[in-house]
Short mmCIF file of C-alpha atoms and ligand atoms in Angstrom, two decimals:
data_model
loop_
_atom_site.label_atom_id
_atom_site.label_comp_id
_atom_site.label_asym_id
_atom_site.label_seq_id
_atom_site.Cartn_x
_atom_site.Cartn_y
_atom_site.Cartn_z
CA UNK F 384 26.91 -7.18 -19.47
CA UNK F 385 24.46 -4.29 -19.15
CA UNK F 386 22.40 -4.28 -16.09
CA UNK F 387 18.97 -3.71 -16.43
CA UNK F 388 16.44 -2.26 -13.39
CA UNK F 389 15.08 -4.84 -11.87
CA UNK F 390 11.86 -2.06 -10.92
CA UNK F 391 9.85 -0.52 -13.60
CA UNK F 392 9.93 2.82 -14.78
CA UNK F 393 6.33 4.09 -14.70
CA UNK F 394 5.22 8.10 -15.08
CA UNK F 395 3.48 8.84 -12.18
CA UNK F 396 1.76 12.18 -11.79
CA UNK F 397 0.26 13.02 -8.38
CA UNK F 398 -2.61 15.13 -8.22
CA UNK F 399 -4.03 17.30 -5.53
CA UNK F 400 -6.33 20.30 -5.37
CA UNK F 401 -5.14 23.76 -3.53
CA UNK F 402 -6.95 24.43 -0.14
CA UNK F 403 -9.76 22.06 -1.76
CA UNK F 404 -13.03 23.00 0.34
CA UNK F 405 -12.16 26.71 0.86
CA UNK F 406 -11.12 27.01 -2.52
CA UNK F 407 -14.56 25.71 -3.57
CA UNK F 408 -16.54 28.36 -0.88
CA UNK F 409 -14.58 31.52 -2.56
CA UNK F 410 -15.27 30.09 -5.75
CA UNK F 411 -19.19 30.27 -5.01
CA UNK F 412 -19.34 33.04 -3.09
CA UNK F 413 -17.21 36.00 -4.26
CA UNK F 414 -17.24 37.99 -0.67
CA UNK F 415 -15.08 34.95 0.30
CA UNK F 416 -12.61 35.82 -2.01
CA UNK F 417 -9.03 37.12 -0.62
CA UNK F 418 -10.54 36.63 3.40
CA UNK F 419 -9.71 34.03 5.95
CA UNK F 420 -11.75 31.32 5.43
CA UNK F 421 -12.17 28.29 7.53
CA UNK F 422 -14.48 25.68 6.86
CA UNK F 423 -15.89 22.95 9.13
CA UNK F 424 -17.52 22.96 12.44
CA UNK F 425 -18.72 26.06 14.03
CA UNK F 426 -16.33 27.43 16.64
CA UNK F 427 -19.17 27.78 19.51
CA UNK F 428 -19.74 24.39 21.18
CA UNK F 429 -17.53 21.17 21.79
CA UNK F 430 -15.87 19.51 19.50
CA UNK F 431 -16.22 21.87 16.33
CA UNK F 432 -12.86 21.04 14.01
CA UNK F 433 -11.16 22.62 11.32
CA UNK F 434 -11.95 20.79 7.87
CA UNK F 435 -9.11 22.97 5.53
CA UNK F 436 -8.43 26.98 5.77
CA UNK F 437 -7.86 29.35 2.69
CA UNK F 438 -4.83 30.17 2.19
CA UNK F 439 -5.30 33.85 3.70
CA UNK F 440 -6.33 32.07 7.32
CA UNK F 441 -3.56 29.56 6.90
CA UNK F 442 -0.91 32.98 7.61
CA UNK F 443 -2.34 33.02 10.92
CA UNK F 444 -1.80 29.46 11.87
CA UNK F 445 -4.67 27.79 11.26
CA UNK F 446 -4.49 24.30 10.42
CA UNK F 447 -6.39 21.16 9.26
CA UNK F 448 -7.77 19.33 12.51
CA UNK F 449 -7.40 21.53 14.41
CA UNK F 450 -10.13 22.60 16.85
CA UNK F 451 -12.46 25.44 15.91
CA UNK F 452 -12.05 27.04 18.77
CA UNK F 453 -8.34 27.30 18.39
CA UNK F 454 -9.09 28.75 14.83
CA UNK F 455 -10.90 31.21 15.51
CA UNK F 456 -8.75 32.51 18.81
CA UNK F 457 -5.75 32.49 16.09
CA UNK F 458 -8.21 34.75 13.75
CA UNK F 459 -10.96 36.25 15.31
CA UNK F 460 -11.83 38.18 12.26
CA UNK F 461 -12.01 34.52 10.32
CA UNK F 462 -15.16 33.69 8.82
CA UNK F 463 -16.42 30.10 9.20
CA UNK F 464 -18.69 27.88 6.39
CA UNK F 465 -20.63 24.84 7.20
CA UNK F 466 -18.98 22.40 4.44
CA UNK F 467 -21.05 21.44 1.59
CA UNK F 468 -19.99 18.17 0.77
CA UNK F 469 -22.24 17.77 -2.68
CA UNK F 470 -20.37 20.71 -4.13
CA UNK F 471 -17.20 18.88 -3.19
CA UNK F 472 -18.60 15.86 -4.69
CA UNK F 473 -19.27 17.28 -8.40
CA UNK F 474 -15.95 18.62 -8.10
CA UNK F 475 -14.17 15.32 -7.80
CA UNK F 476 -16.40 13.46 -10.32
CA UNK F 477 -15.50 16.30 -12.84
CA UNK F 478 -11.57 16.22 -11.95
CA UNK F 479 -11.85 12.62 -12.40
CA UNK F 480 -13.42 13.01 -15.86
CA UNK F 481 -10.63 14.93 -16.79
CA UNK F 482 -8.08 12.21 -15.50
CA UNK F 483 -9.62 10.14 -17.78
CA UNK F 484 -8.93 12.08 -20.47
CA UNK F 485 -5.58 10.96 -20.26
CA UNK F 486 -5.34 7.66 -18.63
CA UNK F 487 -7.75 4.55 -17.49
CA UNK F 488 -5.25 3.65 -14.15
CA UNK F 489 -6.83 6.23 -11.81
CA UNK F 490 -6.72 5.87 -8.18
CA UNK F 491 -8.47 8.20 -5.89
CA UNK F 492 -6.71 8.97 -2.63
CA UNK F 493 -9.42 10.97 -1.93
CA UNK F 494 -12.12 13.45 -3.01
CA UNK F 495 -9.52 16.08 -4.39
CA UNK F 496 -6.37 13.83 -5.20
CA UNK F 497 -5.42 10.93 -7.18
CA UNK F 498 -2.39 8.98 -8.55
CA UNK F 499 -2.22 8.56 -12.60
CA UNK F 500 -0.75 6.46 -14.26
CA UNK F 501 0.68 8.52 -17.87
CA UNK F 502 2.82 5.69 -19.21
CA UNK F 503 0.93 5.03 -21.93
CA UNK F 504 -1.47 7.75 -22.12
CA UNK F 505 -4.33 7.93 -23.78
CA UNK F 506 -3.64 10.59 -26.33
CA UNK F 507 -0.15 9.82 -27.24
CA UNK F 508 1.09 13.11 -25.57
CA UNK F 509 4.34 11.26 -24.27
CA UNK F 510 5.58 13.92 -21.74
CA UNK F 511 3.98 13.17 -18.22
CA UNK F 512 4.56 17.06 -17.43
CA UNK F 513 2.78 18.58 -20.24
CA UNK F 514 -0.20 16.13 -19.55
CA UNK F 515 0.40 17.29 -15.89
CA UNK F 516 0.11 21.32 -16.75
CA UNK F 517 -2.58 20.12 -19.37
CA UNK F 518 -4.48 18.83 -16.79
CA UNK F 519 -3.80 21.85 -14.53
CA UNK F 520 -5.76 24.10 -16.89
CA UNK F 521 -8.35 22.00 -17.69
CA UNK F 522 -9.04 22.43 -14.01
CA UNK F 523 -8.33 26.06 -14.39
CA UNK F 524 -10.45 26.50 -17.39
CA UNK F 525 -13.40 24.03 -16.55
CA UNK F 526 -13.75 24.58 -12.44
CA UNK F 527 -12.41 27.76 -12.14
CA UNK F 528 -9.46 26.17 -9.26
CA UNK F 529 -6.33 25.48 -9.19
CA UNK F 530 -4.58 21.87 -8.19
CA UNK F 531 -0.71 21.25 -7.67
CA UNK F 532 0.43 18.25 -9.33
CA UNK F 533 3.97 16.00 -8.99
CA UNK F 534 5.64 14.03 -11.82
CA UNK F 535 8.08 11.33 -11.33
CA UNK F 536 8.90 8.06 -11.89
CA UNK F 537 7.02 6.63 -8.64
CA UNK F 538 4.15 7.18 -6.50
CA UNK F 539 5.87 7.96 -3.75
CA UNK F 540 8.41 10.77 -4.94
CA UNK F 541 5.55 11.93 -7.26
CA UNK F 542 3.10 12.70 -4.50
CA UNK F 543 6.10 14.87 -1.85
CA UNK F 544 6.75 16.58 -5.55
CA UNK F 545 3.21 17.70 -5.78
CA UNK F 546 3.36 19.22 -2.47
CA UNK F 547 6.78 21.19 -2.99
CA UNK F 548 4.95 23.92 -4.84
CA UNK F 549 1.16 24.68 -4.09
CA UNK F 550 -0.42 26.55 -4.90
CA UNK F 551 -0.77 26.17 -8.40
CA UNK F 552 2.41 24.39 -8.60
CA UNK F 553 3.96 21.89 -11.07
CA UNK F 554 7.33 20.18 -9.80
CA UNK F 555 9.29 16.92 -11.70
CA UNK F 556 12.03 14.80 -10.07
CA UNK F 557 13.41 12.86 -12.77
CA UNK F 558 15.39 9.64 -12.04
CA UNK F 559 18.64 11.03 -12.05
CA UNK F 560 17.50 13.50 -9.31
CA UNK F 561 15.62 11.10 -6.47
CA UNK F 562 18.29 9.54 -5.09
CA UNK F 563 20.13 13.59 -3.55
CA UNK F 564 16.45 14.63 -3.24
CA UNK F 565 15.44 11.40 -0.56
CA UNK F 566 18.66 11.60 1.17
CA UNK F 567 17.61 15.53 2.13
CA UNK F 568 14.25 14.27 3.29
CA UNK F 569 12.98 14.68 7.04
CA UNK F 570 12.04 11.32 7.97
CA UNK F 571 8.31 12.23 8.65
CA UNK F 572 7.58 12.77 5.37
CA UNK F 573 8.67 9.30 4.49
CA UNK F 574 5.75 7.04 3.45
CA UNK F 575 4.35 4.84 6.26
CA UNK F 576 5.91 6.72 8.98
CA UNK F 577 4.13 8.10 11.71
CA UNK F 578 4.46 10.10 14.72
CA UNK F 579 5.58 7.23 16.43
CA UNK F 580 8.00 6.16 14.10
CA UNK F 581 9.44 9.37 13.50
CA UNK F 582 9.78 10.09 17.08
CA UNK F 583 11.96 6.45 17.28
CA UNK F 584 13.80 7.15 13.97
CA UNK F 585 14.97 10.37 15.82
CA UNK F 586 15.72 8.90 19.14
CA UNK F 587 17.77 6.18 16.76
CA UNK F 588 19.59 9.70 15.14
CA UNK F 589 17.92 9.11 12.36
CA UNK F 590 16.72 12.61 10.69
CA UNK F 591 16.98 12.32 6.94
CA UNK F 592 17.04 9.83 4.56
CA UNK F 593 20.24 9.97 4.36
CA UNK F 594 20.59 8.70 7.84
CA UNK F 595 18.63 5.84 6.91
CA UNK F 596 20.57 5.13 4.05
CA UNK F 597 23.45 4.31 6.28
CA UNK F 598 21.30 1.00 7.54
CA UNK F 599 21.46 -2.22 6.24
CA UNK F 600 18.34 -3.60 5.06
CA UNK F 601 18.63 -5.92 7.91
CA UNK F 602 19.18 -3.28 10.31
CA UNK F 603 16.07 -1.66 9.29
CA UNK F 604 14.01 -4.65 9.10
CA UNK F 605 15.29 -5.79 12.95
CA UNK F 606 13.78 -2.02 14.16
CA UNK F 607 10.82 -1.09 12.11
CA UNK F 608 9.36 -4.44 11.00
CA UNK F 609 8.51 -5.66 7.78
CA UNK F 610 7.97 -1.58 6.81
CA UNK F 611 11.77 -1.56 6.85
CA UNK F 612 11.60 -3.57 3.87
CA UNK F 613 10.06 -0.57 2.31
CA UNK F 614 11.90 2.02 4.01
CA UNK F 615 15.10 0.17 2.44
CA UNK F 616 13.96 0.50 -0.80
CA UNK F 617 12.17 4.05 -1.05
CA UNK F 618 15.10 6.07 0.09
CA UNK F 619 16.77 4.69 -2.71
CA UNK F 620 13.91 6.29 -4.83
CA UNK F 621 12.44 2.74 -5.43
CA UNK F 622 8.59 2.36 -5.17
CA UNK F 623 7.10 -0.16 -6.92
CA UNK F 624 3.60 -0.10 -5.87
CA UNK F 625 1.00 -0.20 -9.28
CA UNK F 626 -1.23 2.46 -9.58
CA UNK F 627 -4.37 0.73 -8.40
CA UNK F 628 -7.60 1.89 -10.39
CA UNK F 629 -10.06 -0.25 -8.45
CA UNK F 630 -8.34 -0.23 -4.45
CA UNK F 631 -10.68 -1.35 -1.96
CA UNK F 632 -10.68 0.74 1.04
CA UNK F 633 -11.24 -2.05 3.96
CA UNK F 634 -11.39 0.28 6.67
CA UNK F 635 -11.20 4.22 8.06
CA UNK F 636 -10.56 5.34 11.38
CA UNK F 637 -8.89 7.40 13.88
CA UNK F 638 -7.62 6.80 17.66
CA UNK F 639 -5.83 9.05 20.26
CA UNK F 640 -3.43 7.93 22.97
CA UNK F 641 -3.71 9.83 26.15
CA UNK F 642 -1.09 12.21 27.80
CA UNK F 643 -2.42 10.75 31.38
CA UNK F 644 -5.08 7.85 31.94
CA UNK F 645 -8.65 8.34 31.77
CA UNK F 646 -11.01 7.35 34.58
CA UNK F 647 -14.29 9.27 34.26
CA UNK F 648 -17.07 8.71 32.10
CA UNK F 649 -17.64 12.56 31.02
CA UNK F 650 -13.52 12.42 30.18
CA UNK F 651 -13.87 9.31 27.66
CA UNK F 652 -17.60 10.39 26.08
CA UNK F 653 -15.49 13.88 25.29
CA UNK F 654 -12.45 12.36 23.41
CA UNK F 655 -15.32 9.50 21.93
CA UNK F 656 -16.71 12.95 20.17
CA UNK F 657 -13.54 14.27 19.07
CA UNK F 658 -12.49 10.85 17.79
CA UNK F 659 -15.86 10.54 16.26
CA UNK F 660 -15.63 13.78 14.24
CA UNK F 661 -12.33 12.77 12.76
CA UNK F 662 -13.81 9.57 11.83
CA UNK F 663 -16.65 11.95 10.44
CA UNK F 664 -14.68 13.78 8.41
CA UNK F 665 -12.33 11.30 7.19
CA UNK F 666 -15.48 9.02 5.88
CA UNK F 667 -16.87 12.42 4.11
CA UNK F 668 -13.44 13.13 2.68
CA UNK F 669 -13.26 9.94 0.72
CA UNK F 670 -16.91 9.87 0.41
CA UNK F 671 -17.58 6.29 2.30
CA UNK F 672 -19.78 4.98 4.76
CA UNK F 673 -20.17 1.83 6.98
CA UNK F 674 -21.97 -0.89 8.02
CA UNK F 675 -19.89 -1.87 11.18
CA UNK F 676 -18.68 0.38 13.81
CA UNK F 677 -15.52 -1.00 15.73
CA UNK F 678 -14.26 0.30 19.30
CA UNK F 679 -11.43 0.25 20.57
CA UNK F 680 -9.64 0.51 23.81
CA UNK F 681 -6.67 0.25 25.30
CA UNK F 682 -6.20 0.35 29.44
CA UNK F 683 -3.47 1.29 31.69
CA UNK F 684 -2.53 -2.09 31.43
CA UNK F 685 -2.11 -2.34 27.83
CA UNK F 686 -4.54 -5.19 27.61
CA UNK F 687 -6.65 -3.76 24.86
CA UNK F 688 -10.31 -4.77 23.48
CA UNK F 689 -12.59 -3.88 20.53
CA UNK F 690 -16.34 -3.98 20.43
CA UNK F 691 -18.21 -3.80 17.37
CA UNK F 692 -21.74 -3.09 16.54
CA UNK F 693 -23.23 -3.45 13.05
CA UNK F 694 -25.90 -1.86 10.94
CA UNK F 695 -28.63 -2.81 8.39
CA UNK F 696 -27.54 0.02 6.39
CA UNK F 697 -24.32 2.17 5.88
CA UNK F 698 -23.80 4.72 8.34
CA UNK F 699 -21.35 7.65 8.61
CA UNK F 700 -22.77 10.79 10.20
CA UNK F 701 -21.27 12.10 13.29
CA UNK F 702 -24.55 11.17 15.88
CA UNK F 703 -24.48 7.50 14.89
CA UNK F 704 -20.67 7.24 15.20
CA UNK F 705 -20.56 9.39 18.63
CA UNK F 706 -23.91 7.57 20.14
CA UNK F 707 -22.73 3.84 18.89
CA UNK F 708 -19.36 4.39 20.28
CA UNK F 709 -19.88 5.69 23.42
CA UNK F 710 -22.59 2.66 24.38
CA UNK F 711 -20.23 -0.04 23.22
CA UNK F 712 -17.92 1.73 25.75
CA UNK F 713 -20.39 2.07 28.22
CA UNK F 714 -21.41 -2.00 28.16
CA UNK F 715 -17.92 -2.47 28.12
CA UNK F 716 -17.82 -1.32 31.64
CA UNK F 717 -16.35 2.05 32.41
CA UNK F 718 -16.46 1.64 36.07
CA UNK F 719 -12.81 1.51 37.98
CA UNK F 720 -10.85 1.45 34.51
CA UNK F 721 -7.79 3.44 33.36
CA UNK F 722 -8.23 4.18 29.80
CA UNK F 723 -5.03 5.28 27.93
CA UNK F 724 -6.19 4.30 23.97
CA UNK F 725 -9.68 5.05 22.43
CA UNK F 726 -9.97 4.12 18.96
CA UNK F 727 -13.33 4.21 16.48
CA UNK F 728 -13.13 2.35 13.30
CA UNK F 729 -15.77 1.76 10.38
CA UNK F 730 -15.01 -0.98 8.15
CA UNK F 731 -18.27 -3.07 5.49
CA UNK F 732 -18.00 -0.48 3.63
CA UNK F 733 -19.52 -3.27 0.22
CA UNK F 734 -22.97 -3.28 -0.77
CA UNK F 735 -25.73 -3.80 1.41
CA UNK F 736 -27.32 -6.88 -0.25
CA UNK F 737 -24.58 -8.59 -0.23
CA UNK F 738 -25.38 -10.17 3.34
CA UNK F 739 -22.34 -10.62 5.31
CA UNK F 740 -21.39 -11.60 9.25
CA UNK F 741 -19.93 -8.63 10.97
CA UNK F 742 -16.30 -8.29 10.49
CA UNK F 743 -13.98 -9.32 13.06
CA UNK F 744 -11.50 -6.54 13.45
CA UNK F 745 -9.19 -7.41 16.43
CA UNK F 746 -5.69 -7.24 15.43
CA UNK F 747 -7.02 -5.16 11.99
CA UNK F 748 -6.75 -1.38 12.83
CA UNK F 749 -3.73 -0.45 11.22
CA UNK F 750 -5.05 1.16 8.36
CA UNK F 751 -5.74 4.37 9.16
N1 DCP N 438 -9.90 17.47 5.10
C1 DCP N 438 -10.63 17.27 6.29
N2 DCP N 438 -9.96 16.99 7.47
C2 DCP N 438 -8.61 16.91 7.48
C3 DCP N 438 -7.87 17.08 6.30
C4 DCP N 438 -8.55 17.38 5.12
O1 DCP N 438 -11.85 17.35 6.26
N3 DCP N 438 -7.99 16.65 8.64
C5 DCP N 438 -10.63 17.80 3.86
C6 DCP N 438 -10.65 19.28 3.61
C7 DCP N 438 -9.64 19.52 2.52
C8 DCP N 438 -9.68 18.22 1.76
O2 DCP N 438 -10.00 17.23 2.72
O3 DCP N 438 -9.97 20.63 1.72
C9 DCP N 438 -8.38 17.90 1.04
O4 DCP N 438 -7.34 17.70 1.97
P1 DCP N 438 -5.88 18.19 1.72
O5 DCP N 438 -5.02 17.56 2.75
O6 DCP N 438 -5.49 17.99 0.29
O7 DCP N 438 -5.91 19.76 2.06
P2 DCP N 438 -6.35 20.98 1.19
O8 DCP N 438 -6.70 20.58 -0.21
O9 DCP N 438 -7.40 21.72 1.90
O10 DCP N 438 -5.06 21.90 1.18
P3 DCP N 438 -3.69 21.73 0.35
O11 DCP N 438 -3.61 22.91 -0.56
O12 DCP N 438 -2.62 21.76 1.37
O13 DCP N 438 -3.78 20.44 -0.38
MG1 MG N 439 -5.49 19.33 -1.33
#
């Protein structure tokens, strides 16, 4: 009896523009061209951070997050843009036109990259890479940037493809390949894990996916919760998660746990900021905003609370997110407390006439 796959086989192609806002900025102004180039918050003043870096600035160690500051003591001779977020916008509306060229099952990860779903294209092309290296120079030819794009079978092995070979790279892992390429994996890059995560799988011994392989599904579920499940599956090159055309984002946010215990007021207002500008730039990124602002913290004594306030309108900039924050931490009383989690969340992200209670969040902050 032949056995069939009990999974489907989809063609996946992952899609994700090079160095996406400094790309843009040396598109529009040639003198960028060739130069370190770091956009995001100025480097004078707190709490400036690093949005992306060109390529050029990227040789000297400058990274995504990271604080402006830090960027510019890397590269002092790095020259720093303000980003424009409409130009990003027009750019992702046309790259999404283009995606639909091909195929209706879309989803955005974000303003430059998106899962498609080629199975049945639109234009009978048949071969997901030639659709993918169409696509490429459509880009090329249309926006005048380049993207890097993964085919496979799955989301998951599609999207680590995509990022093998950027810039202006192209890789496939057919079926036959994924199960040698997980089992050389670093366990980071698996889907779902974390920091924390990682640093347990390692303490476990656990480096590559082949290491993982070695557990039971059992085993895994007993240590990493129901994401074992997954874990299980996707080291054996199994995803089976749809391409989602229409996914809801619930919720975006961004929390730090401390190296030592915070007790002063000046202390937790500074890491509010820097939390807040994450949250900032995340909402920007995927071009959301919120009605409800969530806080959370976590003391010394791991008992943990969240405070929400909400708005009569969406809200997203950095003031509102910094200024709401730090009073729901103030009322929450920041006298004789040991703070060791902060945590900002914005979640009602639907339409404004559609009148809703504030969202209870406790218990809800996982998806970050
Ligand atoms: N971005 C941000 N803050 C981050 C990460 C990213 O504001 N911490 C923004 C700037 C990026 C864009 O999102 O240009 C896309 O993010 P990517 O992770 O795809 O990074 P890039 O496109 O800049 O570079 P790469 O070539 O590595 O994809
Ligand atoms: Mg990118």
């Amino acid at each position: 009896m032949e056995i069939q796959p009990t999974y489907p086989i989809r063609k996946i192609i992952h899609i994700d523009m090079d160095a996406f806002y400094a790309s843009v900025e040396q598109r529009d102004n040639p003198e960028y061209r060739g130069k370190p180039i770091v956009v995001g918050g100025p480097p004078e003043g707190r709490g400036g951070v690093v949005a992306t870096a060109s390529y050029e600035a990227r040789k000297f160690g400058i990274r995504s997050a990271m604080p402006s500051k830090k960027a510019l003591q890397l590269c002092p001779h790095a020259i720093f843009v303000r980003p424009r977020f409409a130009a990003y916008k027009e750019v992702s509306n046309h790259i999404r036109e283009i995606f639909s060229r091909y195929t209706d099952l879309i989803e955005p990860l974000s303003l430059d990259e998106a899962y498609l779903d080629v199975t049945n294209d639109k234009l009978g092309i048949g071969l997901a890479i030639d659709i993918a290296q169409q696509i490429k120079q459509a880009i090329k030819d249309e926006l005048q940037l380049t993207a890097s794009a993964g085919v496979s079978v799955n989301k998951f092995v599609a999207k680590i493809a995509s990022d093998m070979n950027k810039p202006d790279g192209l890789k496939f892992i057919g079926p036959s390949s994924i199960e040698a390429f997980m089992e050389t994996l670093p366990v980071e890059k698996f889907f779902g894990v974390g920091k924390v995560t990682a640093e347990k799988m390692r303490n476990m011994g656990l480096h590559t996916g082949a290491d993982l392989k070695r557990l039971s599904e059992d085993e895994l579920t007993r240590h990493f919760g129901k994401s074992g499940k997954f874990y299980y599956k996707i080291v054996r090159g199994i995803d089976e998660r749809e391409v989602q055309p229409n996914r809801e984002t619930k919720s975006m946010g961004a929390e730090d746990t401390f190296a030592y215990d915070l007790t002063t007021e000046e202390e937790m207002y500074a890491e509010l900021e820097k939390i807040a500008q994450t949250v900032n730039n995340r909402l920007l990124k995927y071009d959301l905003k919120g009605r409800t602002i969530t806080l959370k913290v976590k003391y010394a004594d791991f008992k943990q609370i969240t405070r929400n306030q909400s708005f009569p309108s969406p809200v997203g900039d950095f003031e509102t997110i910094s200024a709401t924050a730090k009073q729901l931490l103030f009322h929450s009383g920041i006298d004789d407390v040991k703070v060791r989690l902060l945590g900002i969340t914005l979640s009602n992200f639907g339409e404004p006439t559609r009148k809703q209670k504030p969202e209870k969040l406790d218990g809800q902050l996982e998806l970050f």
